[in-house]
C-alpha positions as YAML, in Angstrom:
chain: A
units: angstrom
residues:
- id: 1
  name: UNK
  ca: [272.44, 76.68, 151.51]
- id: 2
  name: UNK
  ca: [271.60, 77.24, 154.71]
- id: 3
  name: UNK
  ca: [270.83, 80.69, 156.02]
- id: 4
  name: UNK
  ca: [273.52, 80.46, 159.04]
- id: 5
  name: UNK
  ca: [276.29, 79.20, 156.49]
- id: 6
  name: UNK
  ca: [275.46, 81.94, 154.52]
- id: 7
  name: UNK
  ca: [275.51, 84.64, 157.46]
- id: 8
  name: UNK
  ca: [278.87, 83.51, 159.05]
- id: 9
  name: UNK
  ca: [280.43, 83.96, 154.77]
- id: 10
  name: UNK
  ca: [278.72, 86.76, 154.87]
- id: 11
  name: UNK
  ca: [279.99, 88.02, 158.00]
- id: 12
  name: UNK
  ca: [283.97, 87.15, 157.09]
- id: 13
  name: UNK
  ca: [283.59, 89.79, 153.74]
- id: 14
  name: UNK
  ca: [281.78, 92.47, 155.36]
- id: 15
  name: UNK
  ca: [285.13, 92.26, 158.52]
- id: 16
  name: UNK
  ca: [286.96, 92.27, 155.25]
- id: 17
  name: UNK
  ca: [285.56, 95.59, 154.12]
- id: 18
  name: UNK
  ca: [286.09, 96.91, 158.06]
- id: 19
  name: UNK
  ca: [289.19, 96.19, 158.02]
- id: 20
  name: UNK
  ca: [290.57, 97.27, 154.35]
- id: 21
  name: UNK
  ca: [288.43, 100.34, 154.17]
- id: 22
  name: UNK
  ca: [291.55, 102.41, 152.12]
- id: 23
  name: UNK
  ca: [291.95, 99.57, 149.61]
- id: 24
  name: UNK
  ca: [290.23, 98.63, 146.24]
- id: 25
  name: UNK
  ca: [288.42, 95.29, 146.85]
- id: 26
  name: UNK
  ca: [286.96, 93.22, 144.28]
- id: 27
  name: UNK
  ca: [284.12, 91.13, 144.19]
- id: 28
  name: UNK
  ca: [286.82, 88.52, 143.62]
- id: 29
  name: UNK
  ca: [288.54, 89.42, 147.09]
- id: 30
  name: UNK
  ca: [285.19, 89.22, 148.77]
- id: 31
  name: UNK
  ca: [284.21, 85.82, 146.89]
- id: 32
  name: UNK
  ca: [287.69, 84.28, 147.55]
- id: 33
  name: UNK
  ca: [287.41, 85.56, 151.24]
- id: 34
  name: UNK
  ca: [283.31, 84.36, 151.40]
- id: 35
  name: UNK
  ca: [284.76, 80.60, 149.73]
- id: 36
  name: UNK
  ca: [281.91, 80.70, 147.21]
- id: 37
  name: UNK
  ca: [281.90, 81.58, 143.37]
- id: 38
  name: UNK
  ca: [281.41, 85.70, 142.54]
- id: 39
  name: UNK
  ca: [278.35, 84.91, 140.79]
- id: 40
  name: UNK
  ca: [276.85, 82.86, 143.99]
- id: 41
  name: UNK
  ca: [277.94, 85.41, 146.43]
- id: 42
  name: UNK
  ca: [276.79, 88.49, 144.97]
- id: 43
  name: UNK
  ca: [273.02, 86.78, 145.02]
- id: 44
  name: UNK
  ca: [273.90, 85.30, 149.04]
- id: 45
  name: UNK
  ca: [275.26, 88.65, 149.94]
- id: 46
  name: UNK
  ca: [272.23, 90.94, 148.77]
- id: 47
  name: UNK
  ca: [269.98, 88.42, 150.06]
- id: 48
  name: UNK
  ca: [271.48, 88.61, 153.39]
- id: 49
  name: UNK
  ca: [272.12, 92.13, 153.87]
- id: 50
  name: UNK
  ca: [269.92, 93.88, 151.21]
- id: 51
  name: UNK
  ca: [271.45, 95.07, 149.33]
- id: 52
  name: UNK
  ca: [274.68, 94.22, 146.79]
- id: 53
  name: UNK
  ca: [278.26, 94.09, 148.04]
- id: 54
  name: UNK
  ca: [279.61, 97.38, 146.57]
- id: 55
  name: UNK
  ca: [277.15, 99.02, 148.32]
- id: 56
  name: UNK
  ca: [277.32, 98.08, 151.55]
- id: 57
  name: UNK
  ca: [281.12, 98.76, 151.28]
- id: 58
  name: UNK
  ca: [280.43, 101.92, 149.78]
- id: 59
  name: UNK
  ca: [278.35, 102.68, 153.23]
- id: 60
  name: UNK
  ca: [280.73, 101.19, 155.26]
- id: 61
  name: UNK
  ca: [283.49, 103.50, 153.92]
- id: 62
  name: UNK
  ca: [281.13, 106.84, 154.04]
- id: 63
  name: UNK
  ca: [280.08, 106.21, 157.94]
- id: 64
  name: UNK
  ca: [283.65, 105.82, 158.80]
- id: 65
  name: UNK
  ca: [284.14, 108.91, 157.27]
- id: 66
  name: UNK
  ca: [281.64, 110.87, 158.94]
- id: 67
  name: UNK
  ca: [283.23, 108.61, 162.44]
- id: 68
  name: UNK
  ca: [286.81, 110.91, 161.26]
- id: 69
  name: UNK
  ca: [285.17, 113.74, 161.07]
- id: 70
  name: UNK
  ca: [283.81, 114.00, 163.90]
- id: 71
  name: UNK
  ca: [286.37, 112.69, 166.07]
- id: 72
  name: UNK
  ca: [289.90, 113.73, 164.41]
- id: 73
  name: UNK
  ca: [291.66, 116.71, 162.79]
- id: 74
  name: UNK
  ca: [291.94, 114.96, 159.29]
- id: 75
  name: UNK
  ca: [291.35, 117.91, 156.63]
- id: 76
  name: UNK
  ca: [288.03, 116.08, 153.93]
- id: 77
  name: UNK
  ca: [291.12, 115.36, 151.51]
- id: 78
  name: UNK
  ca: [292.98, 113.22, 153.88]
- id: 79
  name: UNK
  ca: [289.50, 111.44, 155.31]
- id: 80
  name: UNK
  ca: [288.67, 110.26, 151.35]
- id: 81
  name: UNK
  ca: [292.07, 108.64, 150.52]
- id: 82
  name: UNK
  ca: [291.37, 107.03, 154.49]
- id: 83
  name: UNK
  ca: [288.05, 105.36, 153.12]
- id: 84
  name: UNK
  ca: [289.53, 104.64, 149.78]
- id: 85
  name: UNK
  ca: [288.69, 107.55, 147.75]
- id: 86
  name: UNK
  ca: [290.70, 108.65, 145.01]
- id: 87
  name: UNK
  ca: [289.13, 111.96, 144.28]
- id: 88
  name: UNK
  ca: [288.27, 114.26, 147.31]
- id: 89
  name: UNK
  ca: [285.78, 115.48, 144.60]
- id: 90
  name: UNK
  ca: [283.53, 111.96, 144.32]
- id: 91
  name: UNK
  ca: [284.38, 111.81, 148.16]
- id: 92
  name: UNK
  ca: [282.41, 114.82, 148.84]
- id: 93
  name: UNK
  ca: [279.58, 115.04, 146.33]
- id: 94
  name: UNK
  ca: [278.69, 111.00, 147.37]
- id: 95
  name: UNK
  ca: [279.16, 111.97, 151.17]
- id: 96
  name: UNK
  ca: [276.58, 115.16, 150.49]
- id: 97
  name: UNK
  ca: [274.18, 113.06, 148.68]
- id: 98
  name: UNK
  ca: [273.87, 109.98, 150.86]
- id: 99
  name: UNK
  ca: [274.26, 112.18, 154.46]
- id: 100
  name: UNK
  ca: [272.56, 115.53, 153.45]
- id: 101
  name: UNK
  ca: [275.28, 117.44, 154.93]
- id: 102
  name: UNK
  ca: [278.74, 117.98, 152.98]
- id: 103
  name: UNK
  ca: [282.11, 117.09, 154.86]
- id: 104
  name: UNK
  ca: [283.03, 120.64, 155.81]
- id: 105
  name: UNK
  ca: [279.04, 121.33, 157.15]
- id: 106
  name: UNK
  ca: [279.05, 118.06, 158.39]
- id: 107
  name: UNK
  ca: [281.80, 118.45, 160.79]
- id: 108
  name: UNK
  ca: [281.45, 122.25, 161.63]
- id: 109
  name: UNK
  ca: [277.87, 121.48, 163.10]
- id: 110
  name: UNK
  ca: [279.11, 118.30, 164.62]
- id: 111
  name: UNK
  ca: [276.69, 116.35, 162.69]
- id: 112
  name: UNK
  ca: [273.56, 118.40, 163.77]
- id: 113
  name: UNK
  ca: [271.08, 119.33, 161.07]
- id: 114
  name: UNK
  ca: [268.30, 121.56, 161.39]
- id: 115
  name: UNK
  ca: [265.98, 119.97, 159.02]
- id: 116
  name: UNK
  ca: [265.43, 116.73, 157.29]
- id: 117
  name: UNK
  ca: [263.92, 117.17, 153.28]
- id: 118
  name: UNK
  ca: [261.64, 114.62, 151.56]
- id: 119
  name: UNK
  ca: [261.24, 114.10, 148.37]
- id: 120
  name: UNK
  ca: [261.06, 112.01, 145.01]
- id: 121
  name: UNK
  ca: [263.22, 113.51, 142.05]
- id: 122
  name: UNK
  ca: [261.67, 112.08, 138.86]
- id: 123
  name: UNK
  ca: [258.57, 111.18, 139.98]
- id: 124
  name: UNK
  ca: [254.83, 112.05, 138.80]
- id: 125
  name: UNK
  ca: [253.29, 114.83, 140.74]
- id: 126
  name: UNK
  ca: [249.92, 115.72, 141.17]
- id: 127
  name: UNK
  ca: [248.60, 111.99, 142.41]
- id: 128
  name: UNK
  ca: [246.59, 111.98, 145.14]
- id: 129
  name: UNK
  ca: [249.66, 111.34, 148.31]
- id: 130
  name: UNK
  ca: [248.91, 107.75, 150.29]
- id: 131
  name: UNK
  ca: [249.78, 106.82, 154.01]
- id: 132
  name: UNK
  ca: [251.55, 103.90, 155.45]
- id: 133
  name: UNK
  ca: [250.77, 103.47, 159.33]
- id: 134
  name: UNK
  ca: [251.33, 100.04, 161.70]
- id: 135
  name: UNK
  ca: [252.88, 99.43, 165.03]
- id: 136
  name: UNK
  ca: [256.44, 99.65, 165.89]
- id: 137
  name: UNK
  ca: [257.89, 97.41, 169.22]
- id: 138
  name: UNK
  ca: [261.19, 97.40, 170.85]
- id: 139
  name: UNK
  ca: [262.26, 93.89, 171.05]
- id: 140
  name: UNK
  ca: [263.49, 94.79, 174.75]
- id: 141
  name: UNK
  ca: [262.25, 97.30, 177.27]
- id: 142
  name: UNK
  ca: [264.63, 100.22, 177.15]
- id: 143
  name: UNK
  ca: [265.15, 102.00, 180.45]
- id: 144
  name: UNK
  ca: [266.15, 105.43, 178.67]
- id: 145
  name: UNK
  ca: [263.26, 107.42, 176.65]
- id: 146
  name: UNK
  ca: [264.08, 107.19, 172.86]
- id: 147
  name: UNK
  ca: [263.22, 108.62, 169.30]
- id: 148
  name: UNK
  ca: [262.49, 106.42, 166.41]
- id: 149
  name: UNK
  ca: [262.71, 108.04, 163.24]
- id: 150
  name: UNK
  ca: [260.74, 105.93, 160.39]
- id: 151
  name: UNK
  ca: [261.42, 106.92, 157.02]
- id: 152
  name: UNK
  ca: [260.20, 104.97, 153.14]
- id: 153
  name: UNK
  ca: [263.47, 104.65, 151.15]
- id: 154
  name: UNK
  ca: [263.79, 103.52, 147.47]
- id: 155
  name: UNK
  ca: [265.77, 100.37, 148.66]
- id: 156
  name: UNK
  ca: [267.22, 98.64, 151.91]
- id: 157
  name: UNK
  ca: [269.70, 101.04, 152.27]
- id: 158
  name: UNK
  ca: [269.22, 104.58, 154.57]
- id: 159
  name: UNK
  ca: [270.64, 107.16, 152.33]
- id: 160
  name: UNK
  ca: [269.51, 109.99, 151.12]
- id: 161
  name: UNK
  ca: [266.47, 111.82, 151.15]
- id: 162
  name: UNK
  ca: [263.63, 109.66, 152.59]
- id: 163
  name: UNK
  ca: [260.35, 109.81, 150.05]
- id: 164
  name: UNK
  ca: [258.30, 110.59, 153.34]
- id: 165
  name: UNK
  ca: [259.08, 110.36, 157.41]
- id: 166
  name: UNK
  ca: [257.72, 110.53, 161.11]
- id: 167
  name: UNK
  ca: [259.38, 110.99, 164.22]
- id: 168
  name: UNK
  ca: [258.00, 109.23, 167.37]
- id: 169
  name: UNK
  ca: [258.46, 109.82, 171.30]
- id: 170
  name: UNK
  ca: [257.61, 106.04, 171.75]
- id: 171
  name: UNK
  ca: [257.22, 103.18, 170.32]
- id: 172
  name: UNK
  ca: [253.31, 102.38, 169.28]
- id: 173
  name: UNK
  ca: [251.29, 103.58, 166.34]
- id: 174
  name: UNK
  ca: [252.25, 105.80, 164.04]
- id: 175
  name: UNK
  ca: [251.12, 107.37, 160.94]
- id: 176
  name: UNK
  ca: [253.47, 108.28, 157.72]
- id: 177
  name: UNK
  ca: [251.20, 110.82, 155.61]
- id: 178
  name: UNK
  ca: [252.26, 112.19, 152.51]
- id: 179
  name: UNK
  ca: [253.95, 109.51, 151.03]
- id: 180
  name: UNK
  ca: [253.84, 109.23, 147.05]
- id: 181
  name: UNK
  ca: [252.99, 106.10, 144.99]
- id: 182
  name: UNK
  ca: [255.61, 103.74, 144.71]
- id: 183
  name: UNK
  ca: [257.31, 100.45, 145.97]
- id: 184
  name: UNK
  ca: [259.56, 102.07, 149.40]
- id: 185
  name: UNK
  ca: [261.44, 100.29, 152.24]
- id: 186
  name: UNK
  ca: [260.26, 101.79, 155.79]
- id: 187
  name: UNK
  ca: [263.07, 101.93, 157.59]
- id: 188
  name: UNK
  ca: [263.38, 102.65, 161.24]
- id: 189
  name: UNK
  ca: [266.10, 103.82, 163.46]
- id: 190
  name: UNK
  ca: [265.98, 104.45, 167.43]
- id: 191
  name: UNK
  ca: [268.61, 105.62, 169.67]
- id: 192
  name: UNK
  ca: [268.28, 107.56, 173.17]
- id: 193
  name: UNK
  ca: [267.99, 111.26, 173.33]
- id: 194
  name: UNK
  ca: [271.14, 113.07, 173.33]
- id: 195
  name: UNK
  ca: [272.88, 110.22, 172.29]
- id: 196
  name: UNK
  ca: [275.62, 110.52, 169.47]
- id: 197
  name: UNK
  ca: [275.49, 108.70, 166.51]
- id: 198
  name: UNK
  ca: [276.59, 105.06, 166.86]
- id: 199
  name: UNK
  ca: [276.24, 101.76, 165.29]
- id: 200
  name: UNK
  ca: [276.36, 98.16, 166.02]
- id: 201
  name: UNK
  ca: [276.35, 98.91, 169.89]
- id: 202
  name: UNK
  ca: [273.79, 98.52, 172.68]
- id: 203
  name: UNK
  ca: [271.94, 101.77, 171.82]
- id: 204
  name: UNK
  ca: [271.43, 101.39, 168.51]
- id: 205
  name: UNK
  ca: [268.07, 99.90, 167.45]
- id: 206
  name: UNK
  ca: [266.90, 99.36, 163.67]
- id: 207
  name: UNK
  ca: [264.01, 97.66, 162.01]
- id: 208
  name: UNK
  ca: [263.18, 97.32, 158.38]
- id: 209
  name: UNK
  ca: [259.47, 96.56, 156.48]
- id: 210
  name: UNK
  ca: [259.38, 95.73, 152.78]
- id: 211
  name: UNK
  ca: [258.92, 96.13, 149.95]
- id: 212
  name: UNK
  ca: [255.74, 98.37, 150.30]
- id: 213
  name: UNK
  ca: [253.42, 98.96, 147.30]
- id: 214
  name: UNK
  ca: [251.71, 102.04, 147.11]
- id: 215
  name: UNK
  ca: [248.76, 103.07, 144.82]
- id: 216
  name: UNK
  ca: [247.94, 106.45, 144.85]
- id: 217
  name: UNK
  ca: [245.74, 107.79, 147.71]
- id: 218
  name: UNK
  ca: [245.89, 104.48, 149.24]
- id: 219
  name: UNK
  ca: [246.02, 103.90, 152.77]
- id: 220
  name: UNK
  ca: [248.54, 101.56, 153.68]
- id: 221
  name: UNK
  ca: [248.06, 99.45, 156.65]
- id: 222
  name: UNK
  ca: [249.45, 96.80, 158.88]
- id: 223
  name: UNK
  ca: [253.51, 98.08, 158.42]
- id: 224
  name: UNK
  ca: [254.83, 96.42, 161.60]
- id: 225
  name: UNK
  ca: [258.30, 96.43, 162.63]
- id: 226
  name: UNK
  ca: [260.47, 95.28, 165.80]
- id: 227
  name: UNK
  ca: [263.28, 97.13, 166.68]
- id: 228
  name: UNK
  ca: [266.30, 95.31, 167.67]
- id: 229
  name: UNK
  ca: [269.85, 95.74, 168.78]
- id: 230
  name: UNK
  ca: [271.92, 96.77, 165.17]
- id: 231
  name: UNK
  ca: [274.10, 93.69, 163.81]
- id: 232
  name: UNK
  ca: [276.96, 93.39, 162.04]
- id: 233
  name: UNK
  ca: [274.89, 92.31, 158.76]
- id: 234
  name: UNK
  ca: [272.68, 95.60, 158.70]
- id: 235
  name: UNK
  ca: [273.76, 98.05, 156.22]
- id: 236
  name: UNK
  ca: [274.97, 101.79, 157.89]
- id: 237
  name: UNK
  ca: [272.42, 104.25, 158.50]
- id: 238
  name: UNK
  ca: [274.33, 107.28, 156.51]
- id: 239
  name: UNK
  ca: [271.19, 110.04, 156.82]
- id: 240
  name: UNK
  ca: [272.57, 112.21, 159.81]
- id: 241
  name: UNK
  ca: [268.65, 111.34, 161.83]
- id: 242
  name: UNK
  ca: [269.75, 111.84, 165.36]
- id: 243
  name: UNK
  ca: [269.87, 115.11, 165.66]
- id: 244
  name: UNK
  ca: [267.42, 115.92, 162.89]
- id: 245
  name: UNK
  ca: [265.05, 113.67, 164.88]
- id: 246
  name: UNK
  ca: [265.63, 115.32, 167.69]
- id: 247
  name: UNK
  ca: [264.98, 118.93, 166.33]
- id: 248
  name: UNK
  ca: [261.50, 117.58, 164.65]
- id: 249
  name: UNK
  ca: [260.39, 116.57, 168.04]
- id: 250
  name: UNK
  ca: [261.00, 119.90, 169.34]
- id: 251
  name: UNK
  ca: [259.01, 121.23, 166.65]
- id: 252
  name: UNK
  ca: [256.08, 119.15, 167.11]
- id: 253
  name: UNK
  ca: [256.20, 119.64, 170.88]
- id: 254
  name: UNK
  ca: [255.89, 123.52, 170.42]
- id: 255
  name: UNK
  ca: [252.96, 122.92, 168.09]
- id: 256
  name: UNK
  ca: [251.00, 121.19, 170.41]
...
């Protein structure tokens, strides 16, 4: 199959998601809609985007939600049955876990976080911690000065707590230290300063590298990445990293 066939299929299930957000697609729906068997495009849609189909619909639905909360009056209850939630209760503990800020937090600090925690629940300690470093380029010049957060993920998708991070002024080097053994996705994101939260738009930039094996104490090398304008096929960045990007640079900034 070729790889544009499979992008455009790809393309008419994930407007399907945008558009039916509130209602309980199948993989059926999204096979009928894609014109390809459900076994055939559950494997064309992870290979495309990443990761599977209920996923990225999952994402979808959770970054319109934090869209509503920001930008309307709807109380959490009336924003989960909006993005097809039946239980305010799964709503919130799956918004929480995949934005690091609950609904209510989330939209009382308009999104702003103060900090951004790492970690690995579950895995070994006490192994010597590795480093992953390379070069990250912005496919085009951008007049206004950005931050790129780069953070190693367990999987294609930005959610959660990132196993390690950095936070750049520019693109260039840079240097992830800390970072336990493992098989991560580095995934970057890069917006201008002050800039609110947005997606698929002209300043949105993303970039992905992986998988990454790491041994223990190793040191990681050659991780390059391009940023590049965010399309429709790349899965939402749910982690609230604008403004927690933007407080770490103040941070390092004072330090130096």
């Amino acid at each position: 199959m070729a790889d544009h066939t499979a992008e455009r299929a790809v393309e008419r299930v994930i407007t399907l998601m945008r558009e039916n957000l509130d209602e309980q697609l199948t993989v059926d729906d999204m096979a009928r809609t894609a014109m390809f068997s459900k076994f055939h495009f559950s494997r064309m849609f992870q290979r495309v985007t990443g990761v599977s189909p209920g996923r990225f619909l999952s994402a979808l639905r959770l970054e319109q939600a934090k869209r509503l909360l920001i930008s309307t009056s709807y109380n959490v209850s009336d924003i989960s049955l909006r993005v097809g939630y039946t239980s305010v209760g799964t709503f919130s503990s799956r918004f929480t876990r995949s934005v690091g800020l609950s609904p209510t937090t989330y939209r009382r600090q308009r999104g702003v976080t103060a900090e951004i925690r790492t970690g690995t629940p579950g895995y070994a300690t006490g192994a010597p911690p590795a480093t992953v470093s390379g070069i990250i380029r912005h496919a085009k010049p951008s007049p206004r000065r950005r931050l790129i957060f780069a953070g190693l993920f367990r999987d294609r998708l930005p959610e959660g707590r990132p196993v390690a991070c950095a936070v750049l002024r520019e693109p260039g080097p840079f240097l992830i230290e800390q970072v336990p053994a493992g098989m991560w996705y580095l995934l970057m994101h890069s917006v201008p300063k002050g800039a609110e939260t947005a997606r698929n738009d002209d300043l949105t930039e993303v970039a992905t590298c992986g998988p990454i094996a790491v041994r223990p104490g190793a040191a990681v090398e050659g991780c390059d990445a391009l940023l590049q304008p965010a399309r429709h096929l790349d899965p939402p960045v749910l982690l609230a990293l604008l403004d927690v990007r933007t407080a770490a640079l103040e941070v390092a900034l004072e330090q130096v």
